[in-house]
Amino acid sequence: MINTNEILKKYNIRLSKQLGQNFLTDINIIRKIVDAAEVNNDDFVIEIGPGIGALTVALADRAGKVAAIEIDRKIIPALKETTGNFKNVSIINNDILKTDVHSLTACWNKTVKVVSNLPYYITTPVIMMFLENNFPAERMIFMIQKEVALRMTAKPGSKDYGALSVGAQTAGDVKLLFNVSRQCFIPKPEVDSVVIRITPTGKYLDLIADRKIFFQCVRAAFSKRRKTLLNAISSSHNLRLEKETIRKIFASLNLSDTIRGEELSIEQYIAFSNIVTNLPEHSGTEKYPPTP
Ligand code: SAM
């Protein structure tokens, strides 16, 4: 196990709150994360934000290959030292949101997994990047803020149900695995953390006529929480739909004009957005993801 304080001192590393640098120091939690990922020799593991490598070495001990993508240049020398004994680790100094993860794993013909103690400030965009783009991971294990995990797993009608719930559940099965105490990090985070497992199924994605329009509808629906769905959708600049058109779509789906976004199921969002996609005014819309 890496001695975090010793490494931080040796490399004179000042931890950045902005980059969400809360490093795991509890070996049992690290083992539980690797076990949850069921890492084995057939796996190419993408680790987002390895920090000084506490989780990376545990992953490398069991994986075929680990690509560790870390944005902070100042940490890289320490990370190189802690992972130095593992020939199966590649360190990539880059922003995960600007990394072409598909090409990283392109020549790997066995399983791909994603594992991360995610920096809190980019939890949603990172997870959605993997899910919306149909990244071919067998499973993804993320340590995230408890509050975000509750939103991801929320069901229609509950207070936590929102665009993130629909987005995540559209692309995969999301399961909350276990809580992690604040004591397990240096420095202690200001929020509670949990570990979740996402199994990308893509079962709903295949039913969506146009993903860009689908996600525009979902985002518009939840952008104005206190408005009815009719008002929220009609004020979307992206969708540009007249109220009368929306009312007609609602009628065809047996939805009331007073329904709110948090009451619609994923299937109803898909049905709604598929009708919007096929409206004559949307027929020229660029498809998502854009074809190269
Ligand atoms: N994996 C380590 C652990 O568990 O101890 C560190 C986890 S820490 C919560 C998040 C890490 O993500 C930090 O090392 C931070 O520098 C890195 N990070 C922050 N933003 C990033 C980004 N956009 N792309 C890649 N890494 C990022």
Short mmCIF file of C-alpha atoms and ligand atoms in Angstrom, two decimals:
data_model
loop_
_atom_site.label_atom_id
_atom_site.label_comp_id
_atom_site.label_asym_id
_atom_site.label_seq_id
_atom_site.Cartn_x
_atom_site.Cartn_y
_atom_site.Cartn_z
CA MET A 1 0.00 0.00 0.00
CA ILE A 2 1.25 3.44 -0.95
CA ASN A 3 2.12 5.75 1.92
CA THR A 4 0.18 8.81 0.74
CA ASN A 5 1.63 11.39 3.14
CA GLU A 6 5.18 10.21 2.43
CA ILE A 7 4.74 10.46 -1.36
CA LEU A 8 3.04 13.87 -1.13
CA LYS A 9 5.93 15.14 0.97
CA LYS A 10 8.65 13.60 -1.18
CA TYR A 11 7.28 15.20 -4.36
CA ASN A 12 6.17 18.38 -2.64
CA ILE A 13 2.62 17.93 -3.96
CA ARG A 14 -0.03 20.42 -2.85
CA LEU A 15 -3.42 18.88 -3.32
CA SER A 16 -5.87 20.80 -5.47
CA LYS A 17 -9.47 21.11 -4.30
CA GLN A 18 -10.39 22.40 -7.74
CA LEU A 19 -9.28 19.12 -9.34
CA GLY A 20 -11.18 17.08 -6.75
CA GLN A 21 -8.00 15.59 -5.28
CA ASN A 22 -9.19 13.45 -2.36
CA PHE A 23 -6.88 10.44 -2.31
CA LEU A 24 -7.97 7.02 -1.08
CA THR A 25 -5.91 5.71 1.81
CA ASP A 26 -7.96 2.71 2.92
CA ILE A 27 -6.69 -0.60 1.53
CA ASN A 28 -9.98 -2.38 2.29
CA ILE A 29 -11.98 0.08 0.20
CA ILE A 30 -9.42 -0.20 -2.61
CA ARG A 31 -9.78 -4.01 -2.52
CA LYS A 32 -13.58 -3.74 -2.49
CA ILE A 33 -13.49 -1.51 -5.59
CA VAL A 34 -11.19 -3.91 -7.47
CA ASP A 35 -13.37 -6.85 -6.39
CA ALA A 36 -16.52 -5.03 -7.52
CA ALA A 37 -14.92 -4.58 -10.94
CA GLU A 38 -14.01 -8.31 -10.95
CA VAL A 39 -10.71 -7.32 -12.54
CA ASN A 40 -8.81 -10.15 -14.21
CA ASN A 41 -6.06 -10.74 -16.73
CA ASP A 42 -8.40 -10.39 -19.72
CA ASP A 43 -9.29 -6.82 -18.77
CA PHE A 44 -8.15 -3.51 -20.19
CA VAL A 45 -8.97 -1.10 -17.37
CA ILE A 46 -9.34 2.62 -17.94
CA GLU A 47 -8.73 4.47 -14.71
CA ILE A 48 -9.81 8.10 -14.61
CA GLY A 49 -7.75 10.30 -12.27
CA PRO A 50 -5.17 7.88 -10.81
CA GLY A 51 -3.68 10.57 -8.56
CA ILE A 52 -0.57 9.08 -6.96
CA GLY A 53 -1.67 5.57 -7.85
CA ALA A 54 -3.24 3.97 -4.76
CA LEU A 55 -6.01 2.34 -6.81
CA THR A 56 -3.87 2.02 -9.96
CA VAL A 57 -1.41 -0.47 -8.45
CA ALA A 58 -4.24 -2.62 -7.07
CA LEU A 59 -5.84 -2.65 -10.53
CA ALA A 60 -2.53 -3.36 -12.28
CA ASP A 61 -1.90 -6.31 -9.98
CA ARG A 62 -4.90 -8.11 -11.49
CA ALA A 63 -5.59 -6.53 -14.92
CA GLY A 64 -4.11 -7.32 -18.32
CA LYS A 65 -3.60 -3.62 -18.96
CA VAL A 66 -4.34 -0.32 -17.20
CA ALA A 67 -4.51 3.08 -18.91
CA ALA A 68 -4.40 5.73 -16.18
CA ILE A 69 -5.54 9.16 -17.38
CA GLU A 70 -4.48 12.00 -15.10
CA ILE A 71 -4.91 15.71 -15.85
CA ASP A 72 -2.46 17.05 -13.25
CA ARG A 73 1.06 17.24 -14.68
CA LYS A 74 2.57 17.86 -11.23
CA ILE A 75 1.47 14.45 -9.98
CA ILE A 76 2.88 12.42 -12.86
CA PRO A 77 6.44 11.89 -11.47
CA ALA A 78 5.01 10.47 -8.23
CA LEU A 79 2.58 8.29 -10.18
CA LYS A 80 5.46 6.98 -12.32
CA GLU A 81 7.32 5.96 -9.16
CA THR A 82 4.39 4.20 -7.46
CA THR A 83 3.41 2.27 -10.61
CA GLY A 84 7.03 1.71 -11.74
CA ASN A 85 7.01 -2.05 -11.04
CA PHE A 86 4.02 -2.64 -13.30
CA LYS A 87 4.80 -2.97 -17.00
CA ASN A 88 1.08 -3.14 -17.82
CA VAL A 89 0.35 0.48 -16.78
CA SER A 90 0.31 3.35 -19.30
CA ILE A 91 0.12 6.83 -17.85
CA ILE A 92 -1.62 9.42 -19.99
CA ASN A 93 -1.34 13.04 -18.91
CA ASN A 94 -4.62 14.41 -20.26
CA ASP A 95 -8.11 15.62 -19.45
CA ILE A 96 -10.44 12.60 -19.59
CA LEU A 97 -13.08 14.75 -21.29
CA LYS A 98 -10.63 15.42 -24.14
CA THR A 99 -9.35 11.84 -24.41
CA ASP A 100 -10.37 9.54 -27.25
CA VAL A 101 -11.14 6.53 -25.06
CA HIS A 102 -12.40 4.47 -27.99
CA SER A 103 -9.04 4.55 -29.76
CA LEU A 104 -7.20 3.73 -26.51
CA THR A 105 -8.83 0.33 -26.33
CA ALA A 106 -9.21 -0.26 -30.09
CA CYS A 107 -6.52 -2.96 -30.35
CA TRP A 108 -7.65 -4.83 -27.23
CA ASN A 109 -9.83 -7.78 -28.23
CA LYS A 110 -10.87 -8.89 -24.73
CA THR A 111 -12.90 -7.12 -22.03
CA VAL A 112 -12.77 -3.41 -21.21
CA LYS A 113 -13.71 -1.94 -17.82
CA VAL A 114 -13.73 1.57 -16.42
CA VAL A 115 -12.82 2.16 -12.77
CA SER A 116 -12.46 5.48 -10.98
CA ASN A 117 -12.56 7.40 -7.77
CA LEU A 118 -14.00 10.27 -9.79
CA PRO A 119 -13.17 13.91 -9.18
CA TYR A 120 -16.51 15.30 -7.99
CA TYR A 121 -16.56 18.36 -10.24
CA ILE A 122 -16.86 16.29 -13.43
CA THR A 123 -18.84 13.26 -12.23
CA THR A 124 -21.85 13.79 -14.48
CA PRO A 125 -20.08 14.78 -17.73
CA VAL A 126 -17.62 11.88 -17.43
CA ILE A 127 -20.28 9.25 -16.79
CA MET A 128 -22.51 10.62 -19.53
CA MET A 129 -19.56 10.73 -21.96
CA PHE A 130 -19.09 6.97 -21.54
CA LEU A 131 -22.81 6.17 -21.61
CA GLU A 132 -24.03 8.43 -24.41
CA ASN A 133 -21.24 7.33 -26.72
CA ASN A 134 -21.95 3.64 -26.17
CA PHE A 135 -18.45 2.92 -24.87
CA PRO A 136 -18.05 -0.87 -25.03
CA ALA A 137 -17.20 -1.43 -21.35
CA GLU A 138 -18.44 -4.61 -19.72
CA ARG A 139 -18.88 -2.74 -16.43
CA MET A 140 -17.96 0.58 -14.85
CA ILE A 141 -17.20 1.08 -11.18
CA PHE A 142 -17.27 4.66 -9.94
CA MET A 143 -16.82 6.21 -6.55
CA ILE A 144 -19.03 9.29 -6.60
CA GLN A 145 -20.94 11.67 -4.36
CA LYS A 146 -23.83 9.92 -2.60
CA GLU A 147 -26.25 12.63 -3.70
CA VAL A 148 -25.36 12.08 -7.37
CA ALA A 149 -25.71 8.30 -6.99
CA LEU A 150 -29.21 8.79 -5.59
CA ARG A 151 -30.11 10.92 -8.60
CA MET A 152 -28.71 8.34 -11.01
CA THR A 153 -30.77 5.53 -9.50
CA ALA A 154 -33.98 7.54 -8.86
CA LYS A 155 -37.31 6.38 -10.26
CA PRO A 156 -40.07 8.55 -11.85
CA GLY A 157 -42.07 10.57 -9.33
CA SER A 158 -39.30 10.73 -6.71
CA LYS A 159 -37.64 14.02 -5.74
CA ASP A 160 -34.22 12.88 -7.05
CA TYR A 161 -35.52 11.89 -10.51
CA GLY A 162 -34.04 14.14 -13.17
CA ALA A 163 -32.13 14.36 -16.45
CA LEU A 164 -29.24 12.37 -14.95
CA SER A 165 -31.57 9.53 -13.85
CA VAL A 166 -33.04 9.26 -17.34
CA GLY A 167 -29.64 9.61 -19.05
CA ALA A 168 -27.92 6.99 -16.91
CA GLN A 169 -30.76 4.46 -16.83
CA THR A 170 -31.27 4.79 -20.58
CA ALA A 171 -27.78 3.52 -21.22
CA GLY A 172 -27.26 1.04 -18.43
CA ASP A 173 -28.23 -0.68 -15.21
CA VAL A 174 -27.06 1.41 -12.27
CA LYS A 175 -26.54 -0.22 -8.85
CA LEU A 176 -25.44 1.36 -5.60
CA LEU A 177 -22.84 -0.98 -4.05
CA PHE A 178 -21.50 0.45 -0.77
CA ASN A 179 -20.84 3.62 1.23
CA VAL A 180 -17.34 4.95 1.86
CA SER A 181 -16.55 6.89 5.02
CA ARG A 182 -14.95 10.35 4.77
CA GLN A 183 -12.11 8.96 6.96
CA CYS A 184 -10.86 6.89 4.03
CA PHE A 185 -9.39 9.89 2.18
CA ILE A 186 -6.63 12.48 2.42
CA PRO A 187 -7.89 15.17 2.70
CA LYS A 188 -11.38 14.32 4.01
CA PRO A 189 -14.03 15.30 1.44
CA GLU A 190 -16.94 17.56 2.38
CA VAL A 191 -19.47 15.12 0.95
CA ASP A 192 -20.44 11.48 1.46
CA SER A 193 -19.21 8.99 -1.12
CA VAL A 194 -20.57 5.75 -2.47
CA VAL A 195 -19.38 3.20 -4.99
CA ILE A 196 -21.71 2.37 -7.87
CA ARG A 197 -21.65 -0.18 -10.65
CA ILE A 198 -22.96 0.65 -14.11
CA THR A 199 -23.51 -2.19 -16.52
CA PRO A 200 -23.99 -0.61 -19.94
CA THR A 201 -26.83 -2.44 -21.63
CA GLY A 202 -27.73 0.10 -24.28
CA LYS A 203 -31.15 -1.59 -24.36
CA TYR A 204 -33.01 1.72 -24.49
CA LEU A 205 -30.45 3.48 -26.68
CA ASP A 206 -31.38 1.21 -29.58
CA LEU A 207 -35.01 2.39 -29.37
CA ILE A 208 -34.13 6.07 -29.66
CA ALA A 209 -34.54 7.49 -33.17
CA ASP A 210 -32.15 10.41 -32.61
CA ARG A 211 -30.04 10.61 -29.45
CA LYS A 212 -29.35 14.31 -29.79
CA ILE A 213 -33.06 15.13 -29.85
CA PHE A 214 -33.76 12.63 -27.06
CA PHE A 215 -31.24 14.26 -24.73
CA GLN A 216 -32.47 17.74 -25.73
CA CYS A 217 -36.00 16.72 -24.74
CA VAL A 218 -34.85 15.26 -21.41
CA ARG A 219 -32.68 18.27 -20.55
CA ALA A 220 -35.48 20.69 -21.51
CA ALA A 221 -38.02 18.72 -19.45
CA PHE A 222 -36.00 19.06 -16.26
CA SER A 223 -34.56 22.52 -16.87
CA LYS A 224 -37.54 24.25 -15.23
CA ARG A 225 -38.52 22.07 -12.29
CA ARG A 226 -41.63 23.95 -11.28
CA LYS A 227 -43.04 24.27 -14.80
CA THR A 228 -45.30 21.78 -16.49
CA LEU A 229 -43.65 19.64 -19.15
CA LEU A 230 -45.60 21.57 -21.77
CA ASN A 231 -44.11 24.90 -20.67
CA ALA A 232 -40.63 23.49 -20.12
CA ILE A 233 -40.46 21.89 -23.59
CA SER A 234 -41.97 24.89 -25.35
CA SER A 235 -39.32 27.21 -23.88
CA SER A 236 -36.44 25.10 -25.24
CA HIS A 237 -34.42 27.08 -27.80
CA ASN A 238 -32.92 23.85 -29.13
CA LEU A 239 -36.23 22.11 -29.82
CA ARG A 240 -38.21 25.18 -31.02
CA LEU A 241 -41.61 23.49 -30.65
CA GLU A 242 -44.96 25.31 -30.67
CA LYS A 243 -47.27 24.60 -27.73
CA GLU A 244 -49.94 23.34 -30.12
CA THR A 245 -47.53 20.77 -31.58
CA ILE A 246 -46.55 19.60 -28.10
CA ARG A 247 -50.21 19.29 -27.06
CA LYS A 248 -50.86 17.09 -30.12
CA ILE A 249 -47.91 14.84 -29.23
CA PHE A 250 -49.14 14.61 -25.63
CA ALA A 251 -52.61 13.64 -26.85
CA SER A 252 -51.19 10.89 -29.06
CA LEU A 253 -49.32 9.50 -26.03
CA ASN A 254 -52.27 9.91 -23.63
CA LEU A 255 -50.34 12.44 -21.54
CA SER A 256 -52.13 15.26 -19.77
CA ASP A 257 -51.21 18.89 -20.59
CA THR A 258 -50.44 19.45 -16.91
CA ILE A 259 -47.98 16.59 -16.51
CA ARG A 260 -44.50 17.42 -15.14
CA GLY A 261 -41.16 16.15 -16.40
CA GLU A 262 -40.50 14.13 -13.25
CA GLU A 263 -43.60 12.01 -13.89
CA LEU A 264 -42.53 10.57 -17.27
CA SER A 265 -40.86 7.16 -17.50
CA ILE A 266 -37.86 6.50 -19.75
CA GLU A 267 -40.14 4.73 -22.24
CA GLN A 268 -42.40 7.82 -22.38
CA TYR A 269 -39.40 10.10 -22.99
CA ILE A 270 -38.31 7.83 -25.82
CA ALA A 271 -41.79 7.81 -27.35
CA PHE A 272 -42.05 11.60 -27.05
CA SER A 273 -38.62 12.29 -28.54
CA ASN A 274 -39.14 9.81 -31.38
CA ILE A 275 -42.27 11.72 -32.44
CA VAL A 276 -40.34 15.01 -32.21
CA THR A 277 -37.56 13.50 -34.33
CA ASN A 278 -40.03 12.60 -37.05
CA LEU A 279 -41.67 16.03 -37.21
CA PRO A 280 -41.02 17.66 -40.61
CA GLU A 281 -39.21 20.63 -38.96
CA HIS A 282 -36.64 18.27 -37.35
CA SER A 283 -35.97 16.07 -40.34
CA GLY A 284 -32.85 17.99 -41.29
CA THR A 285 -31.34 17.89 -37.79
CA GLU A 286 -27.83 16.56 -37.49
CA LYS A 287 -27.84 13.05 -36.04
CA TYR A 288 -26.04 12.30 -32.75
CA PRO A 289 -23.34 11.24 -32.52
CA PRO A 290 -22.47 13.01 -35.79
CA THR A 291 -21.33 10.68 -38.54
CA PRO A 292 -17.67 11.35 -39.39
N1 SAM B 1 -7.45 7.59 -7.90
C1 SAM B 1 -6.85 8.36 -6.83
C2 SAM B 1 -7.30 7.78 -5.50
O1 SAM B 1 -8.32 7.11 -5.48
O2 SAM B 1 -6.61 8.03 -4.53
C3 SAM B 1 -7.21 9.85 -6.93
C4 SAM B 1 -8.68 10.17 -6.99
S1 SAM B 1 -9.04 11.90 -6.86
C5 SAM B 1 -10.67 11.85 -6.22
C6 SAM B 1 -9.37 12.42 -8.54
C7 SAM B 1 -8.17 12.48 -9.46
O3 SAM B 1 -8.64 12.90 -10.74
C8 SAM B 1 -7.10 13.50 -9.07
O4 SAM B 1 -5.84 12.91 -9.18
C9 SAM B 1 -7.26 14.62 -10.12
O5 SAM B 1 -6.06 15.31 -10.39
C10 SAM B 1 -7.75 13.85 -11.32
N2 SAM B 1 -8.52 14.65 -12.28
C11 SAM B 1 -9.27 15.75 -12.04
N3 SAM B 1 -9.85 16.18 -13.16
C12 SAM B 1 -9.47 15.33 -14.16
C13 SAM B 1 -9.75 15.28 -15.56
N4 SAM B 1 -10.54 16.18 -16.15
N5 SAM B 1 -9.17 14.30 -16.28
C14 SAM B 1 -8.36 13.37 -15.68
N6 SAM B 1 -8.07 13.39 -14.36
C15 SAM B 1 -8.63 14.35 -13.59
#
